[in-house]
Each structure stands twice: as C-alpha cells, then as structure tokens.
C-alpha cells in the first residue's frame, strides 16, 4: 500500500517549486531525492536552506532524521517503521 511514508502522489504546497507538483509525498521518495515532504519541499531544497531559514522553520528535521516515535512537535512527521527500514 502506498501512503504518506512509502509514497503517494500529492499536490505540492505553496512552498514547493513548480517541478515538485508531480513528485511523490513520502519518506522513501523524499530520502531518495525523488519526492517531497508534506510541505512540498525536496531534500535538496531543505539542504540548500540558509541558517536563517533553518532557524525559522523546524518541521524539516523529522524528515531528514526520521525515528520510530511520533514527534511531539510535528504531527505530520513520517515514522521510520520496520517496513520503511527494510526498504532503506
């Protein structure tokens, strides 16, 4: 099944570039560089943020460093489930 963790086609948010509108939302596509996070940002876009941008927004952290536990700060953060661990 395809979902927010493994990947699903989804609309890009206002933060996304025009090329991200056809990318998948999900942890695996995001980490592979072919998808976007729930805010419409690619891994490359996040890694290219400057210090001030990173200090203003923190909801990217759980996408770059996913864990098995639900985030207390980002309810849309993906989980590093056993199924995802098998793929990664």
XYZ file of N, CA and C in Angstrom:
264
model
N 0.839 -1.188 0.000
C 0.000 0.000 0.000
C 0.869 1.230 0.000
N 0.409 2.220 -0.717
C 1.159 3.466 -0.773
C 0.517 4.461 0.160
N 1.323 5.066 1.016
C 0.801 6.036 1.957
C 1.819 7.144 2.148
N 1.617 7.988 3.165
C 2.499 9.114 3.408
C 3.920 8.730 3.734
N 4.157 7.499 4.151
C 5.520 7.084 4.468
C 6.184 6.480 3.240
N 5.520 5.520 2.632
C 6.119 4.856 1.483
C 6.023 5.694 0.221
N 5.025 6.521 0.122
C 4.913 7.426 -1.017
C 3.517 7.442 -1.588
N 3.089 8.626 -1.916
C 1.814 8.802 -2.589
C 1.903 10.070 -3.410
N 1.218 10.070 -4.513
C 1.199 11.281 -5.315
C 0.411 12.318 -4.553
N 0.879 13.532 -4.571
C 0.172 14.569 -3.842
C 0.471 15.931 -4.406
N -0.437 16.872 -4.156
C -0.210 18.228 -4.628
C 0.895 18.888 -3.834
N 1.595 19.755 -4.453
C 2.656 20.486 -3.775
C 2.055 21.677 -3.051
N 2.678 22.067 -1.970
C 2.203 23.229 -1.227
C 2.739 24.496 -1.869
N 2.376 25.618 -1.291
C 2.835 26.905 -1.809
C 4.339 27.062 -1.682
N 4.969 26.271 -0.801
C 6.418 26.349 -0.601
C 7.192 25.606 -1.687
N 6.519 24.838 -2.483
C 7.190 23.959 -3.437
C 7.499 24.680 -4.731
N 8.484 24.175 -5.427
C 8.776 24.681 -6.748
C 7.819 24.030 -7.734
N 7.754 24.577 -8.925
C 6.812 24.040 -9.903
C 7.149 22.606 -10.287
N 8.401 22.199 -10.192
C 8.771 20.835 -10.556
C 8.326 19.818 -9.520
N 8.047 20.259 -8.297
C 7.667 19.314 -7.263
C 6.200 18.922 -7.327
N 5.412 19.550 -8.172
C 3.981 19.258 -8.214
C 3.696 17.843 -8.696
N 4.636 17.203 -9.366
C 4.425 15.844 -9.831
C 5.212 14.827 -9.008
N 5.853 15.274 -7.966
C 6.642 14.382 -7.116
C 5.767 13.733 -6.065
N 6.220 12.585 -5.573
C 5.506 11.852 -4.535
C 5.800 12.417 -3.157
N 4.774 12.399 -2.308
C 4.952 12.742 -0.902
C 5.182 11.435 -0.162
N 6.238 11.356 0.607
C 6.526 10.147 1.369
C 7.983 10.089 1.757
N 8.267 9.383 2.823
C 9.624 9.341 3.363
C 10.628 8.714 2.405
N 10.297 7.583 1.830
C 11.261 6.908 0.959
C 11.562 7.734 -0.287
N 10.548 8.201 -1.031
C 10.875 9.048 -2.189
C 11.621 10.320 -1.771
N 11.250 10.885 -0.623
C 11.926 12.089 -0.134
C 13.408 11.825 0.090
N 13.726 10.747 0.811
C 15.127 10.438 1.110
C 15.911 10.045 -0.141
N 15.235 9.485 -1.118
C 15.895 9.130 -2.386
C 16.115 10.346 -3.283
N 15.512 11.473 -2.926
C 15.661 12.681 -3.725
C 14.660 12.791 -4.854
N 13.676 11.905 -4.875
C 12.672 11.928 -5.944
C 11.321 12.414 -5.457
N 11.181 12.650 -4.160
C 9.901 13.047 -3.594
C 10.002 14.340 -2.813
N 8.888 14.660 -2.164
C 8.793 15.879 -1.365
C 8.248 15.543 0.019
N 8.454 16.465 0.947
C 7.871 16.297 2.277
C 6.434 16.803 2.267
N 5.788 16.822 3.416
C 4.392 17.241 3.481
C 4.197 18.736 3.239
N 5.287 19.483 3.162
C 5.225 20.911 2.869
C 5.590 21.210 1.414
N 5.860 20.159 0.646
C 6.185 20.326 -0.761
C 7.652 20.606 -1.045
N 8.523 20.367 -0.067
C 9.957 20.633 -0.234
C 10.710 19.344 -0.538
N 11.671 19.440 -1.429
C 12.532 18.291 -1.704
C 13.684 18.291 -0.705
N 14.361 17.158 -0.593
C 15.534 17.066 0.269
C 16.576 18.089 -0.161
N 16.772 18.226 -1.449
C 17.743 19.196 -1.960
C 17.389 20.622 -1.537
N 16.104 20.966 -1.608
C 15.684 22.309 -1.196
C 15.971 22.552 0.282
N 15.703 21.556 1.102
C 15.950 21.700 2.537
C 17.444 21.821 2.807
N 18.241 20.988 2.171
C 19.685 21.040 2.396
C 20.307 22.340 1.897
N 19.628 23.022 1.001
C 20.116 24.305 0.489
C 19.592 25.506 1.267
N 18.814 25.271 2.315
C 18.328 26.375 3.144
C 19.510 27.047 3.833
N 19.409 28.360 4.002
C 20.461 29.048 4.755
C 20.142 28.965 6.246
N 21.064 29.405 7.043
C 20.931 29.291 8.502
C 19.654 29.949 9.002
N 19.349 31.143 8.522
C 18.155 31.855 8.980
C 16.880 31.096 8.637
N 16.825 30.524 7.444
C 15.657 29.741 7.051
C 15.496 28.523 7.956
N 16.610 27.857 8.256
C 16.557 26.676 9.118
C 16.154 27.028 10.539
N 16.516 28.191 10.998
C 16.150 28.615 12.346
C 14.684 29.022 12.444
N 14.100 29.477 11.342
C 12.703 29.920 11.352
C 11.724 28.752 11.268
N 12.123 27.679 10.618
C 11.259 26.525 10.392
C 11.982 25.283 10.899
N 11.288 24.457 11.658
C 11.931 23.256 12.191
C 11.245 21.966 11.774
N 10.185 22.050 10.979
C 9.442 20.842 10.629
C 10.143 19.967 9.598
N 11.306 20.352 9.164
C 12.086 19.534 8.231
C 12.944 18.501 8.958
N 13.207 18.714 10.226
C 14.158 17.879 10.967
C 13.723 16.415 10.996
N 12.437 16.177 11.252
C 11.959 14.797 11.323
C 11.967 14.120 9.963
N 11.973 14.887 8.887
C 12.068 14.285 7.551
C 13.498 13.870 7.245
N 14.460 14.634 7.708
C 15.867 14.312 7.454
C 16.366 13.238 8.425
N 15.867 13.278 9.660
C 16.268 12.324 10.699
C 15.031 11.636 11.270
N 14.370 10.781 10.504
C 13.150 10.140 10.993
C 13.459 9.148 12.115
N 12.474 8.956 12.996
C 12.590 7.993 14.084
C 11.351 7.100 14.113
N 11.349 6.145 15.007
C 10.201 5.250 15.164
C 9.130 5.840 16.070
N 9.417 6.955 16.706
C 8.480 7.562 17.648
C 7.796 8.769 17.029
N 6.520 8.951 17.372
C 5.776 10.123 16.918
C 6.431 11.380 17.474
N 6.504 12.390 16.634
C 7.060 13.671 17.050
C 6.048 14.432 17.897
N 6.509 15.034 18.968
C 5.640 15.887 19.785
C 5.484 17.260 19.144
N 6.319 17.570 18.159
C 6.343 18.902 17.587
C 5.819 18.974 16.159
N 5.803 17.860 15.468
C 5.361 17.840 14.074
C 4.465 16.622 13.871
N 3.169 16.830 13.951
C 2.241 15.700 13.855
C 2.219 15.066 12.473
N 2.758 15.745 11.473
C 2.817 15.203 10.114
C 4.147 14.526 9.797
N 5.009 14.432 10.789
C 6.330 13.819 10.570
C 6.185 12.337 10.245
N 6.970 11.857 9.295
C 6.912 10.434 8.959
C 7.566 9.591 10.050
N 7.167 8.330 10.093
C 7.757 7.394 11.048
C 8.689 6.432 10.323
N 9.768 6.097 10.978
C 10.704 5.123 10.444
C 10.248 3.738 10.910
N 9.237 3.223 10.243
C 8.633 1.945 10.617
C 9.545 0.792 10.196
N 9.311 -0.406 10.710
C 10.101 -1.567 10.263
C 10.012 -1.790 8.752
N 8.841 -1.559 8.152
C 8.716 -1.711 6.703
C 9.602 -0.717 5.953
N 9.641 0.512 6.432
C 10.494 1.526 5.794
C 11.951 1.167 6.003
N 12.305 0.660 7.166
C 13.687 0.280 7.446
C 14.153 -0.813 6.503
N 13.265 -1.725 6.131
C 13.615 -2.788 5.189
C 13.957 -2.225 3.813
N 13.258 -1.190 3.411
C 13.476 -0.583 2.101
C 14.738 0.268 2.100
N 14.946 0.975 3.213
C 16.097 1.866 3.298
C 17.327 1.047 3.554
